[in-house]
Amino acid sequence: LYRLESDACCLEHIVLRGLFPIVFSALTLVAMFAVLAGIDLELALVSLAVIPFLYLWLRFYTGRMLPVARLAKELESEMVQRLHESISSIRLVKTYAREDFEQRRFSDAAERALCARLGSAKQESIFGAVVSSLTIAGTSLVILAGGLSVLHGRISLGTLLLLTAYLGFVYGPLCGIANTTGALQHAVASARRVRETFALATEPADPQHALQTSGLTGHVVFENVSFAYDTGGPVLYGISFAAAP
């Protein structure tokens, strides 16, 4: 149920909320870097100094986020399973006065799912904080290098202010790419669960010479039947009866 109702939406998240924003951010990044390079190539290159660190952080942390996202999906699936079992068997639950038991069982599953989701949210927050810190460090580096260039008379103060203004249009797409990639880990975990469902072996088809049951009427007659287990004596003696359809 959870894979059908929730995990199957991963394609929408991957394409509409992942692929398109990343492509748009990449195009924006290239265009704005070209503008920065046209103003001052040296400072434009300095602004890209944070990219290797962003890539290493992204490579390191996404590997840690994916197992946590997968665990959260599995525990949420277990919670939905508990709920579906209880509601579909509500007559039996009430007949045997098992409301408190089912409530505890569902609460335990919900608490585990909540803890896993909070752990995933914590990791995403740490990831975003480090990405923001790296872009702030990059901005500081550009301002430092630009300030030295102004002091040495290589560029004017107005050029530095213009570069600083355009710098946000470079680091904005960089942050967007990093954060989108990090947030996509839940969608990737869902996609793997859907792929596992498609990989399940189907039921085997009937053998080529299977018994054709279309002519059976369902009328079974037992005449003088006896039965015994392998480890003991007979337990049925001379049983005769007819089972009508």
Tab-separated table of C-alpha atoms in Angstrom:
chain	number	residue	atom	x	y	z
A	1	LEU	CA	0.000	0.000	0.000
A	2	TYR	CA	2.747	2.444	0.936
A	3	ARG	CA	4.716	1.694	-2.210
A	4	LEU	CA	1.626	2.308	-4.337
A	5	GLU	CA	0.397	5.412	-2.525
A	6	SER	CA	3.674	7.112	-1.617
A	7	ASP	CA	6.763	5.554	-3.193
A	8	ALA	CA	5.266	5.570	-6.686
A	9	CYS	CA	5.268	9.395	-6.573
A	10	CYS	CA	9.082	9.316	-6.657
A	11	LEU	CA	9.078	9.839	-10.433
A	12	GLU	CA	7.348	13.184	-9.982
A	13	HIS	CA	9.884	14.212	-7.326
A	14	ILE	CA	12.857	13.094	-9.410
A	15	VAL	CA	11.756	14.763	-12.650
A	16	LEU	CA	9.739	17.839	-11.633
A	17	ARG	CA	11.425	18.655	-8.312
A	18	GLY	CA	14.876	17.295	-9.058
A	19	LEU	CA	15.911	17.123	-12.698
A	20	PHE	CA	14.287	20.346	-13.899
A	21	PRO	CA	15.543	22.544	-11.000
A	22	ILE	CA	19.070	21.134	-11.330
A	23	VAL	CA	19.159	21.788	-15.091
A	24	PHE	CA	17.751	25.299	-14.618
A	25	SER	CA	20.269	26.062	-11.840
A	26	ALA	CA	23.148	24.739	-13.948
A	27	LEU	CA	22.185	26.929	-16.905
A	28	THR	CA	21.821	29.948	-14.615
A	29	LEU	CA	25.212	29.207	-13.063
A	30	VAL	CA	26.925	29.057	-16.476
A	31	ALA	CA	25.269	32.265	-17.654
A	32	MET	CA	26.085	34.245	-14.509
A	33	PHE	CA	29.666	32.974	-14.440
A	34	ALA	CA	30.048	34.204	-18.000
A	35	VAL	CA	28.828	37.645	-16.836
A	36	LEU	CA	31.295	37.629	-13.917
A	37	ALA	CA	34.123	36.527	-16.203
A	38	GLY	CA	33.298	39.377	-18.568
A	39	ILE	CA	33.660	41.841	-15.683
A	40	ASP	CA	36.778	40.311	-14.079
A	41	LEU	CA	38.022	36.839	-14.947
A	42	GLU	CA	40.373	36.534	-11.963
A	43	LEU	CA	37.683	37.177	-9.333
A	44	ALA	CA	35.231	35.008	-11.261
A	45	LEU	CA	37.657	32.106	-10.952
A	46	VAL	CA	38.103	32.855	-7.248
A	47	SER	CA	34.324	32.591	-6.804
A	48	LEU	CA	34.466	28.996	-8.074
A	49	ALA	CA	37.021	27.963	-5.451
A	50	VAL	CA	34.248	26.520	-3.259
A	51	ILE	CA	32.983	24.125	-5.948
A	52	PRO	CA	35.455	21.293	-5.142
A	53	PHE	CA	34.513	21.507	-1.458
A	54	LEU	CA	30.811	21.509	-2.317
A	55	TYR	CA	31.290	18.465	-4.515
A	56	LEU	CA	33.236	16.565	-1.840
A	57	TRP	CA	30.641	17.428	0.811
A	58	LEU	CA	27.817	16.415	-1.501
A	59	ARG	CA	29.542	13.140	-2.363
A	60	PHE	CA	30.229	12.356	1.298
A	61	TYR	CA	26.889	13.287	2.799
A	62	THR	CA	24.504	11.908	0.200
A	63	GLY	CA	26.040	8.501	0.861
A	64	ARG	CA	25.045	8.890	4.505
A	65	MET	CA	21.591	10.327	3.826
A	66	LEU	CA	20.392	7.544	1.520
A	67	PRO	CA	20.372	4.706	4.145
A	68	VAL	CA	18.580	6.990	6.630
A	69	ALA	CA	15.986	7.930	4.014
A	70	ARG	CA	15.466	4.273	3.133
A	71	LEU	CA	15.003	3.344	6.810
A	72	ALA	CA	12.433	6.131	7.210
A	73	LYS	CA	10.501	4.805	4.209
A	74	GLU	CA	10.517	1.255	5.566
A	75	LEU	CA	9.313	2.305	9.025
A	76	GLU	CA	6.585	4.508	7.558
A	77	SER	CA	5.531	1.554	5.427
A	78	GLU	CA	5.349	-0.593	8.559
A	79	MET	CA	3.177	2.050	10.232
A	80	VAL	CA	0.753	2.060	7.289
A	81	GLN	CA	0.698	-1.737	7.408
A	82	ARG	CA	-0.269	-1.705	11.091
A	83	LEU	CA	-3.039	0.793	10.429
A	84	HIS	CA	-4.419	-1.157	7.483
A	85	GLU	CA	-4.407	-4.429	9.436
A	86	SER	CA	-6.276	-2.878	12.350
A	87	ILE	CA	-8.930	-1.150	10.256
A	88	SER	CA	-9.531	-4.091	7.917
A	89	SER	CA	-9.956	-6.381	10.964
A	90	ILE	CA	-11.927	-3.919	13.052
A	91	ARG	CA	-14.727	-6.434	13.765
A	92	LEU	CA	-12.268	-8.949	15.213
A	93	VAL	CA	-10.489	-6.214	17.168
A	94	LYS	CA	-13.712	-5.097	18.825
A	95	THR	CA	-15.033	-8.628	19.277
A	96	TYR	CA	-11.986	-9.685	21.293
A	97	ALA	CA	-11.534	-6.253	22.979
A	98	ARG	CA	-8.066	-5.765	21.474
A	99	GLU	CA	-8.351	-1.996	21.017
A	100	ASP	CA	-5.638	-1.177	23.558
A	101	PHE	CA	-3.286	-3.761	22.090
A	102	GLU	CA	-3.753	-2.456	18.552
A	103	GLN	CA	-3.355	1.109	19.787
A	104	ARG	CA	-0.024	0.267	21.418
A	105	ARG	CA	1.139	-1.612	18.343
A	106	PHE	CA	0.342	1.289	16.044
A	107	SER	CA	1.843	3.846	18.461
A	108	ASP	CA	5.108	1.908	18.585
A	109	ALA	CA	5.297	1.769	14.788
A	110	ALA	CA	4.434	5.478	14.508
A	111	GLU	CA	7.076	6.423	17.090
A	112	ARG	CA	9.780	4.494	15.231
A	113	ALA	CA	8.761	6.118	11.936
A	114	LEU	CA	8.765	9.570	13.550
A	115	CYS	CA	12.240	9.080	15.031
A	116	ALA	CA	13.581	7.950	11.651
A	117	ARG	CA	12.003	10.932	9.880
A	118	LEU	CA	13.406	13.347	12.487
A	119	GLY	CA	16.850	11.807	12.035
A	120	SER	CA	16.574	12.320	8.292
A	121	ALA	CA	15.447	15.928	8.757
A	122	LYS	CA	18.388	16.537	11.102
A	123	GLN	CA	20.824	15.260	8.487
A	124	GLU	CA	19.246	17.441	5.808
A	125	SER	CA	19.536	20.481	8.100
A	126	ILE	CA	23.221	19.811	8.781
A	127	PHE	CA	23.817	19.344	5.065
A	128	GLY	CA	22.131	22.648	4.201
A	129	ALA	CA	23.985	24.505	6.968
A	130	VAL	CA	27.382	23.346	5.671
A	131	VAL	CA	26.444	24.265	2.090
A	132	SER	CA	25.443	27.760	3.236
A	133	SER	CA	28.681	28.075	5.219
A	134	LEU	CA	30.731	27.148	2.156
A	135	THR	CA	29.008	29.785	0.027
A	136	ILE	CA	29.543	32.390	2.752
A	137	ALA	CA	33.216	31.436	2.840
A	138	GLY	CA	33.371	31.780	-0.945
A	139	THR	CA	31.783	35.219	-0.796
A	140	SER	CA	34.251	36.294	1.890
A	141	LEU	CA	37.132	35.036	-0.244
A	142	VAL	CA	35.939	37.012	-3.260
A	143	ILE	CA	35.506	40.169	-1.169
A	144	LEU	CA	38.993	39.701	0.302
A	145	ALA	CA	40.602	39.176	-3.098
A	146	GLY	CA	38.561	42.010	-4.591
A	147	GLY	CA	39.497	44.360	-1.746
A	148	LEU	CA	43.175	43.676	-2.346
A	149	SER	CA	42.656	44.319	-6.056
A	150	VAL	CA	40.999	47.664	-5.242
A	151	LEU	CA	43.882	48.634	-2.938
A	152	HIS	CA	46.384	47.805	-5.664
A	153	GLY	CA	44.397	49.797	-8.220
A	154	ARG	CA	43.652	46.819	-10.497
A	155	ILE	CA	39.877	47.335	-10.299
A	156	SER	CA	37.645	50.100	-9.012
A	157	LEU	CA	35.405	49.936	-5.943
A	158	GLY	CA	32.341	50.096	-8.178
A	159	THR	CA	33.524	47.017	-10.081
A	160	LEU	CA	33.929	45.149	-6.791
A	161	LEU	CA	30.420	46.121	-5.690
A	162	LEU	CA	29.051	44.996	-9.049
A	163	LEU	CA	30.868	41.658	-8.734
A	164	THR	CA	29.536	41.196	-5.214
A	165	ALA	CA	25.993	41.839	-6.416
A	166	TYR	CA	26.318	39.293	-9.233
A	167	LEU	CA	27.957	36.780	-6.901
A	168	GLY	CA	24.581	35.940	-5.365
A	169	PHE	CA	23.350	34.815	-8.785
A	170	VAL	CA	26.285	32.369	-8.927
A	171	TYR	CA	26.070	30.938	-5.416
A	172	GLY	CA	22.267	30.791	-5.503
A	173	PRO	CA	22.222	28.134	-8.254
A	174	LEU	CA	25.131	26.341	-6.567
A	175	CYS	CA	23.149	26.079	-3.321
A	176	GLY	CA	20.072	25.051	-5.294
A	177	ILE	CA	21.919	22.201	-6.998
A	178	ALA	CA	23.435	20.981	-3.720
A	179	ASN	CA	20.217	21.215	-1.687
A	180	THR	CA	18.089	19.668	-4.428
A	181	THR	CA	20.499	16.760	-4.748
A	182	GLY	CA	20.412	16.229	-0.982
A	183	ALA	CA	16.624	16.407	-0.787
A	184	LEU	CA	16.317	13.910	-3.649
A	185	GLN	CA	17.625	11.091	-1.439
A	186	HIS	CA	14.087	10.279	-0.265
A	187	ALA	CA	12.943	10.088	-3.870
A	188	VAL	CA	15.891	7.844	-4.729
A	189	ALA	CA	15.030	5.573	-1.784
A	190	SER	CA	11.422	5.387	-3.012
A	191	ALA	CA	12.579	4.633	-6.555
A	192	ARG	CA	14.633	1.709	-5.293
A	193	ARG	CA	11.641	0.339	-3.368
A	194	VAL	CA	9.490	0.586	-6.492
A	195	ARG	CA	12.214	-1.145	-8.517
A	196	GLU	CA	12.310	-3.950	-5.933
A	197	THR	CA	8.561	-4.403	-6.428
A	198	PHE	CA	8.981	-4.720	-10.189
A	199	ALA	CA	11.816	-7.201	-9.626
A	200	LEU	CA	9.597	-9.625	-7.708
A	201	ALA	CA	9.253	-12.960	-9.482
A	202	THR	CA	5.833	-13.530	-11.006
A	203	GLU	CA	3.819	-16.651	-10.310
A	204	PRO	CA	4.775	-19.485	-12.663
A	205	ALA	CA	2.449	-20.172	-15.555
A	206	ASP	CA	0.642	-23.504	-15.772
A	207	PRO	CA	2.771	-26.369	-17.107
A	208	GLN	CA	2.241	-27.289	-20.729
A	209	HIS	CA	0.517	-30.597	-19.886
A	210	ALA	CA	-1.389	-29.404	-16.843
A	211	LEU	CA	-4.679	-31.051	-15.870
A	212	GLN	CA	-7.654	-29.344	-17.469
A	213	THR	CA	-10.264	-28.722	-14.776
A	214	SER	CA	-13.038	-27.325	-16.950
A	215	GLY	CA	-14.955	-30.624	-16.967
A	216	LEU	CA	-14.869	-31.287	-13.216
A	217	THR	CA	-18.223	-31.192	-11.450
A	218	GLY	CA	-16.972	-31.017	-7.861
A	219	HIS	CA	-18.879	-34.090	-6.650
A	220	VAL	CA	-16.448	-36.183	-4.547
A	221	VAL	CA	-17.292	-39.589	-3.065
A	222	PHE	CA	-15.226	-41.395	-0.394
A	223	GLU	CA	-15.883	-45.112	-0.118
A	224	ASN	CA	-14.454	-47.192	2.715
A	225	VAL	CA	-11.457	-44.891	3.270
A	226	SER	CA	-8.892	-45.494	6.017
A	227	PHE	CA	-6.001	-43.262	7.025
A	228	ALA	CA	-2.862	-43.609	9.128
A	229	TYR	CA	0.125	-41.359	9.974
A	230	ASP	CA	3.630	-42.556	9.154
A	231	THR	CA	4.596	-42.671	12.820
A	232	GLY	CA	1.502	-44.343	14.215
A	233	GLY	CA	-1.429	-46.639	13.600
A	234	PRO	CA	-4.574	-45.923	11.599
A	235	VAL	CA	-6.867	-43.164	12.824
A	236	LEU	CA	-9.742	-43.534	10.354
A	237	TYR	CA	-11.519	-46.809	9.587
A	238	GLY	CA	-13.885	-47.434	6.669
A	239	ILE	CA	-15.065	-43.864	6.196
A	240	SER	CA	-17.660	-43.374	3.437
A	241	PHE	CA	-19.386	-40.123	2.496
A	242	ALA	CA	-20.229	-37.930	-0.482
A	243	ALA	CA	-19.235	-34.238	-0.819
A	244	ALA	CA	-21.742	-32.492	-3.056
A	245	PRO	CA	-20.682	-29.418	-5.098
